[in-house]
mmCIF file of C-alpha atoms in Angstrom:
data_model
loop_
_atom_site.group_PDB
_atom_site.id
_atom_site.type_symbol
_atom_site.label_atom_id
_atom_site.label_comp_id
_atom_site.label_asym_id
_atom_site.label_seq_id
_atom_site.Cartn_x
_atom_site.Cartn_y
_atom_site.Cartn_z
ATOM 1 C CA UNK A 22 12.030 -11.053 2.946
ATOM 2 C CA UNK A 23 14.186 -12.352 0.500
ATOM 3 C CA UNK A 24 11.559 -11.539 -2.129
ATOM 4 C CA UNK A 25 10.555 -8.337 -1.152
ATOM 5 C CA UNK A 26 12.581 -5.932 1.242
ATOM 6 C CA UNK A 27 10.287 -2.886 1.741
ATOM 7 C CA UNK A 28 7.770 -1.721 4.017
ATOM 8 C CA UNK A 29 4.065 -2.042 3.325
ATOM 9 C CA UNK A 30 4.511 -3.548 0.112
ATOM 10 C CA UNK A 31 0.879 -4.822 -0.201
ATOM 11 C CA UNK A 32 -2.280 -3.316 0.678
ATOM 12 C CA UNK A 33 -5.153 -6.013 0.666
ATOM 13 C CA UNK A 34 -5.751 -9.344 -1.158
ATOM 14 C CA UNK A 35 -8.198 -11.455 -2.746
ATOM 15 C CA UNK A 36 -8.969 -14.814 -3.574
ATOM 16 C CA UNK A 37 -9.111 -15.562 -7.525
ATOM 17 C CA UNK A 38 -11.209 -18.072 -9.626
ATOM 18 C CA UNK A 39 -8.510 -20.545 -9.427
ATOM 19 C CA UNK A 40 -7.309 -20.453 -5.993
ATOM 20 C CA UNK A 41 -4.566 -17.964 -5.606
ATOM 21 C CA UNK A 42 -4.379 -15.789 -3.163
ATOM 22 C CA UNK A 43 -4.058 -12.315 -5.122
ATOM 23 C CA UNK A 44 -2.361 -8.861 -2.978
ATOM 24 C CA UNK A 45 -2.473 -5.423 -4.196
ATOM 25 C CA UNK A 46 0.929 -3.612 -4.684
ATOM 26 C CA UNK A 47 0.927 -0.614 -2.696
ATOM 27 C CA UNK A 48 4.751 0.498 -2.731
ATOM 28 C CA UNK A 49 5.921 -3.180 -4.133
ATOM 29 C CA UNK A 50 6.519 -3.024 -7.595
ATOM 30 C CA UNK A 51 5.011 -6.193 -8.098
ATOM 31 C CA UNK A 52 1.556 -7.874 -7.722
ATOM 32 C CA UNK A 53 2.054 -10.757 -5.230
ATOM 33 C CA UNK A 54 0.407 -14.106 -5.647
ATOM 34 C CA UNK A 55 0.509 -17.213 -3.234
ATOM 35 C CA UNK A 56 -0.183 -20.728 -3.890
ATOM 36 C CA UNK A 57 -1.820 -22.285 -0.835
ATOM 37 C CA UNK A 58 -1.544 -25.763 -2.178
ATOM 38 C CA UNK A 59 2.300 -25.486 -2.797
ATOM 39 C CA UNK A 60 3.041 -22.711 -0.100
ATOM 40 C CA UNK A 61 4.503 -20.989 -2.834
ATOM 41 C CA UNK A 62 4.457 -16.839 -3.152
ATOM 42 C CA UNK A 63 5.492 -14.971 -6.416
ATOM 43 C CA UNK A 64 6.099 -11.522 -7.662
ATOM 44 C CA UNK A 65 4.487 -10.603 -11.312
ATOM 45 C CA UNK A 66 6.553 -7.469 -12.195
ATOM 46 C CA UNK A 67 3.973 -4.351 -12.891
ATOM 47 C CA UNK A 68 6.875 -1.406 -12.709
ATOM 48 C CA UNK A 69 6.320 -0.765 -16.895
ATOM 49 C CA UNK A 70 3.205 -0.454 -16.454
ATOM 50 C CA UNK A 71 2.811 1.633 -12.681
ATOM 51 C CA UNK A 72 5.848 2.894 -11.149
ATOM 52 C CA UNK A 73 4.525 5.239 -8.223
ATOM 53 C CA UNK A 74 4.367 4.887 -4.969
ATOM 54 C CA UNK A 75 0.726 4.354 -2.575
ATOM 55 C CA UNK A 76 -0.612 2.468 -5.831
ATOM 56 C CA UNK A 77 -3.810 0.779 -4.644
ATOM 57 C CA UNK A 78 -5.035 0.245 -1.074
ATOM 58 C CA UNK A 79 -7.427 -2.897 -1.222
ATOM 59 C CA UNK A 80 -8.425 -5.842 -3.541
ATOM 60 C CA UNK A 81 -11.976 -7.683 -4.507
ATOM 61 C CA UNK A 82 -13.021 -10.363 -6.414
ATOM 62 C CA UNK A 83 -15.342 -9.729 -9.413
ATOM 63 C CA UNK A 84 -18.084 -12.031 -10.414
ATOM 64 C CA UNK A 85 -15.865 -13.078 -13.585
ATOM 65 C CA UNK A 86 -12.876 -13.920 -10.778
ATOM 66 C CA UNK A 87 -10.991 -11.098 -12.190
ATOM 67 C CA UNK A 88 -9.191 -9.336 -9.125
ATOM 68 C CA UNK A 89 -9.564 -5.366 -8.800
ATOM 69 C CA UNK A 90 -7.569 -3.210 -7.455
ATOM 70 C CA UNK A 91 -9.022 -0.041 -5.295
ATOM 71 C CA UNK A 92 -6.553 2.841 -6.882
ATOM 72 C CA UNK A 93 -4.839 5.196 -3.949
ATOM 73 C CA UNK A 94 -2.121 7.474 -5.875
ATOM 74 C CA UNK A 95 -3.104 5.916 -9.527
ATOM 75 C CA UNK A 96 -4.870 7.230 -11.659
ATOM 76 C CA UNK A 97 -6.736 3.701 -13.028
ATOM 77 C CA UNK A 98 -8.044 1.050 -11.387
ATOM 78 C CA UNK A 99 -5.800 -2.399 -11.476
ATOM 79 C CA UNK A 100 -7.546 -5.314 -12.852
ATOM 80 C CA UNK A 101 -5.779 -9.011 -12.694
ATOM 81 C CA UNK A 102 -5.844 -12.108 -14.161
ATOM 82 C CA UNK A 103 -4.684 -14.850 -12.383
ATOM 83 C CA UNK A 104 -5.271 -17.207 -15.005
ATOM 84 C CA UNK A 105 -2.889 -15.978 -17.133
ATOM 85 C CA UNK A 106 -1.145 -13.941 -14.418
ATOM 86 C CA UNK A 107 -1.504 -10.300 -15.860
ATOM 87 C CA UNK A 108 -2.389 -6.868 -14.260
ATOM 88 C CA UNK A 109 -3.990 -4.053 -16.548
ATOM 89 C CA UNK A 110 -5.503 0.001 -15.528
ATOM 90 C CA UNK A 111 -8.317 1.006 -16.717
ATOM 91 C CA UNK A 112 -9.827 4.372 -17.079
ATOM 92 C CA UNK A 113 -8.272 7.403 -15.539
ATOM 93 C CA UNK A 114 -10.029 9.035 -12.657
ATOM 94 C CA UNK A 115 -9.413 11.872 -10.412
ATOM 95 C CA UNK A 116 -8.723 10.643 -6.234
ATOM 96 C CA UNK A 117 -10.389 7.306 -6.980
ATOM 97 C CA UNK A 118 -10.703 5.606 -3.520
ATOM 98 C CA UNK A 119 -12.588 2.215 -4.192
ATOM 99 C CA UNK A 120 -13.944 -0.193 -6.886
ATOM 100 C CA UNK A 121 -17.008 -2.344 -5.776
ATOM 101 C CA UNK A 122 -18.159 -5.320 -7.793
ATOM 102 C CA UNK A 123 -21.059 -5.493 -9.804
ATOM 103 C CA UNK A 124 -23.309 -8.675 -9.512
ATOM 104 C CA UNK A 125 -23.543 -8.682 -12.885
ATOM 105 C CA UNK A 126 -19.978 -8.466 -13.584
ATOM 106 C CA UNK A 127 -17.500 -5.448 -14.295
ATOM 107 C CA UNK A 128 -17.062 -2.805 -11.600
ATOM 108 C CA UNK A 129 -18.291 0.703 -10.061
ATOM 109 C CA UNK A 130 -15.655 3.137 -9.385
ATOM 110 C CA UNK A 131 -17.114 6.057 -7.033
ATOM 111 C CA UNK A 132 -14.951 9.134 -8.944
ATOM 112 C CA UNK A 133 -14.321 11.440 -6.327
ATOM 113 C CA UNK A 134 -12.525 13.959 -8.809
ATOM 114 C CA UNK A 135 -15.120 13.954 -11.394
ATOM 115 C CA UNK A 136 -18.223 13.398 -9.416
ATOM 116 C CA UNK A 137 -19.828 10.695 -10.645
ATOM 117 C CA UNK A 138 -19.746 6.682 -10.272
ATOM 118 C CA UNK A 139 -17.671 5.503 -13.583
ATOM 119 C CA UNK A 140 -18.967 1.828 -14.709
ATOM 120 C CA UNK A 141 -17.231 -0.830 -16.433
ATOM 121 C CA UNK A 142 -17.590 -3.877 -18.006
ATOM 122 C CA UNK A 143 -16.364 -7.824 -17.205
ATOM 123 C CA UNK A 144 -14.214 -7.054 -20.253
ATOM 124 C CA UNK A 145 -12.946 -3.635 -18.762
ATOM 125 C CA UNK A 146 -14.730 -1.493 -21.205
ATOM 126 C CA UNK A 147 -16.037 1.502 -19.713
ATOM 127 C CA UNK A 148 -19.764 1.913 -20.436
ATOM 128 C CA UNK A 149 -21.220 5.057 -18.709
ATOM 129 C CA UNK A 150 -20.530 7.623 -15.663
ATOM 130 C CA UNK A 151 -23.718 7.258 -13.618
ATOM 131 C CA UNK A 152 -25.182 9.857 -10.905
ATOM 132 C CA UNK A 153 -22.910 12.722 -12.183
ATOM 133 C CA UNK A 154 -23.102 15.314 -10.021
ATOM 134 C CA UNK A 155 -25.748 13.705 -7.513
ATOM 135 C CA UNK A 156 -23.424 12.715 -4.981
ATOM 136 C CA UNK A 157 -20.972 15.204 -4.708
ATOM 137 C CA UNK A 158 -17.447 13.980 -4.126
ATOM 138 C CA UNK A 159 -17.957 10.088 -3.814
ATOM 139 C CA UNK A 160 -15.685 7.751 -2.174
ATOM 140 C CA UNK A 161 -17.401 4.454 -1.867
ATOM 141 C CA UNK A 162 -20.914 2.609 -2.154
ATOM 142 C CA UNK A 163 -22.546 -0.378 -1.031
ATOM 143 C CA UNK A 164 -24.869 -1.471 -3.622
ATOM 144 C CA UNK A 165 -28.361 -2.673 -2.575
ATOM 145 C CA UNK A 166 -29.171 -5.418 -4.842
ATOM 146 C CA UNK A 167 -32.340 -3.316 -6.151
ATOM 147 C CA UNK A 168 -30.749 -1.288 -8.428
ATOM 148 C CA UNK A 169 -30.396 1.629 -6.287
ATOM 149 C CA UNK A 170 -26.801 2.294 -4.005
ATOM 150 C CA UNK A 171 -25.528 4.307 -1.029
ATOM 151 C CA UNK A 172 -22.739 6.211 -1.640
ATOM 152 C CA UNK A 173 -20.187 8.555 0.075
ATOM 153 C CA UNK A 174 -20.538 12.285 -0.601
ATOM 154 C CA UNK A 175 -17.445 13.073 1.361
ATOM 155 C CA UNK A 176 -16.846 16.727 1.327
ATOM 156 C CA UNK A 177 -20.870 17.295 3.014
ATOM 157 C CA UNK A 178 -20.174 14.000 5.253
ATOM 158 C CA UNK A 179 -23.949 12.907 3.634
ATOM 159 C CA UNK A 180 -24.357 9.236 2.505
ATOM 160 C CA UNK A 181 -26.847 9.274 -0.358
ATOM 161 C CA UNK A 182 -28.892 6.527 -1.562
ATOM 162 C CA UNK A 183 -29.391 6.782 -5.532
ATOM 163 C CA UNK A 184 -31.187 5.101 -8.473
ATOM 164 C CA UNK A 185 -28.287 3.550 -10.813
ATOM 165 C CA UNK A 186 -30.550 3.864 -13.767
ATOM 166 C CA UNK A 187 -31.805 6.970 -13.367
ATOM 167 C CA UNK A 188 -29.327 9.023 -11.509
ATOM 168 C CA UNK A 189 -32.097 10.005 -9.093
ATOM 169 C CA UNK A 190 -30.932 10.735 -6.008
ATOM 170 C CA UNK A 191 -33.627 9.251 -3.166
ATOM 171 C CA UNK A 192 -32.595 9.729 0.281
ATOM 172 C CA UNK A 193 -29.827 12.002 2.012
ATOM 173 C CA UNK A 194 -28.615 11.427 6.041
ATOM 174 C CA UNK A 195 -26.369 14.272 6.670
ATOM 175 C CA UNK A 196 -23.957 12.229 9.758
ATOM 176 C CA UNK A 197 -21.658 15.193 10.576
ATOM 177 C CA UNK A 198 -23.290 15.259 14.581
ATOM 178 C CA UNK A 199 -22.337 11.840 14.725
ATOM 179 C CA UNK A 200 -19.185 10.772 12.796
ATOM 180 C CA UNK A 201 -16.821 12.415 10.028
ATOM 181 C CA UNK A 202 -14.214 11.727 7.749
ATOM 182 C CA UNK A 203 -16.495 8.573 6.192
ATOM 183 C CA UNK A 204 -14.071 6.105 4.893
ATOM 184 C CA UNK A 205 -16.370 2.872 3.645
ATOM 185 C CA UNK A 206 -19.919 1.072 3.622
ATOM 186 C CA UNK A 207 -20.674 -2.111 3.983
ATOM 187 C CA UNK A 208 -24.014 -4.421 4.184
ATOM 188 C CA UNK A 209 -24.685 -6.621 6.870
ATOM 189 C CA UNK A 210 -28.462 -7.911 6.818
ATOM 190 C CA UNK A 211 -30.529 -4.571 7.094
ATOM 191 C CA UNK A 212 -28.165 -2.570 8.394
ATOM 192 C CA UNK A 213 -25.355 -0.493 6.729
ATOM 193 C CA UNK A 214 -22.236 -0.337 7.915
ATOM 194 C CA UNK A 215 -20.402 3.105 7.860
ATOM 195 C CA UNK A 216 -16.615 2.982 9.079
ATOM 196 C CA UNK A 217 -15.701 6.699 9.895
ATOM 197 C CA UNK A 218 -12.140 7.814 10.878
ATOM 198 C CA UNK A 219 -13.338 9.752 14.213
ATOM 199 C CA UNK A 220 -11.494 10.299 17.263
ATOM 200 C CA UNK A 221 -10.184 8.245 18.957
ATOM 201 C CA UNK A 222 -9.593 5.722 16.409
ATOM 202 C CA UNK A 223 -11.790 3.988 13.628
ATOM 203 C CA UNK A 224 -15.627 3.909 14.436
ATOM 204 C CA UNK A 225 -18.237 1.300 12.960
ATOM 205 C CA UNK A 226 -21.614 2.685 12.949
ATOM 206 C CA UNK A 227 -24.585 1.135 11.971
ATOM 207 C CA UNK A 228 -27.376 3.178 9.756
#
């Protein structure tokens, strides 16, 4: 408390090639970091760079060990080093909501705004906008491992499964008789996990 004052100042955290624990700023004006070997916790000042409030609501480790950010109110997606303890945006979306990992490296940011999934590199270069238009208004994905992905199409409450390479769009559940407002997917063994904001509460079902 002596660091840090305010209410929900972080919004998830990951764990970063070297160790340190890594938390999203959410209204902090800081990126927080915590050293588990020396039970130390730090603030890396991001305010020049993003000054808004609700800035990113979740962290993930990238194959590289780069932590991302999943962008609420901003407009970019946060990318840190914790090897040389820096925090950058890239791109500029419309309502992004998520950034998944790519096996490969880089990200996929489902671009709710603009309708498509925007790609990026390990290097943070952005290298195409995939399934434009295919999945209407997406929010998140789970990627497959076969180069094809589920993926949000919030507005219709559909989850779509598409071809990354192609754009192709392959199968489409429509789940408004059984859940709405679809938040996030997740894999676990065969099944997909959809977490849906129904009432009462926060639903898991399994697809």
């Amino acid at each position: 408390s002596s660091t840090l004052s305010i209410d929900r100042e972080f919004a998830g955290a990951a764990t970063a090639a070297n160790g340190l624990v890594v938390f999203a700023p959410r209204y902090a004006d800081c990126v927080g970091v915590f050293n588990a070997a020396s039970n130390a916790f730090s603030c890396v000042d991001i305010d020049s760079t993003l000054s808004i409030d609700n800035k990113f609501f979740d962290a993930t480790t990238a194959a590289n060990g780069l932590v991302v950010f999943a962008p609420l109110s901003a407009d970019c997606v946060g990318v840190f080093d914790a090897a040389i303890v820096s925090c950058t945006g890239l791109g500029a979306f419309r309502y992004p909501q998520h950034a998944t990992p790519r096996p490969e490296g880089g990200v996929l940011v489902p671009d709710y705004g603009n309708g498509c999934l925007q790609q990026f590199s390990t290097q943070g270069q952005h290298e195409a906008a995939l399934c434009e238009d295919v999945a209407p208004l997406p929010s998140a994905l789970a990627l497959m491992g076969d180069g094809t992905a589920w993926v949000i199409a919030s507005d219709d409450e559909d989850l779509v499964r598409v071809n990354l390479t192609t754009g192709a769009r392959l199968i489409e559940l429509n789940c408004s008789d059984r859940c709405f407002f679809l938040e996030d997917l997740a894999l676990a063994g065969d099944a997909l996990l959809v977490l849906s904001a129904g009432e009462p509460g926060r639903t898991c079902i399994a697809v």
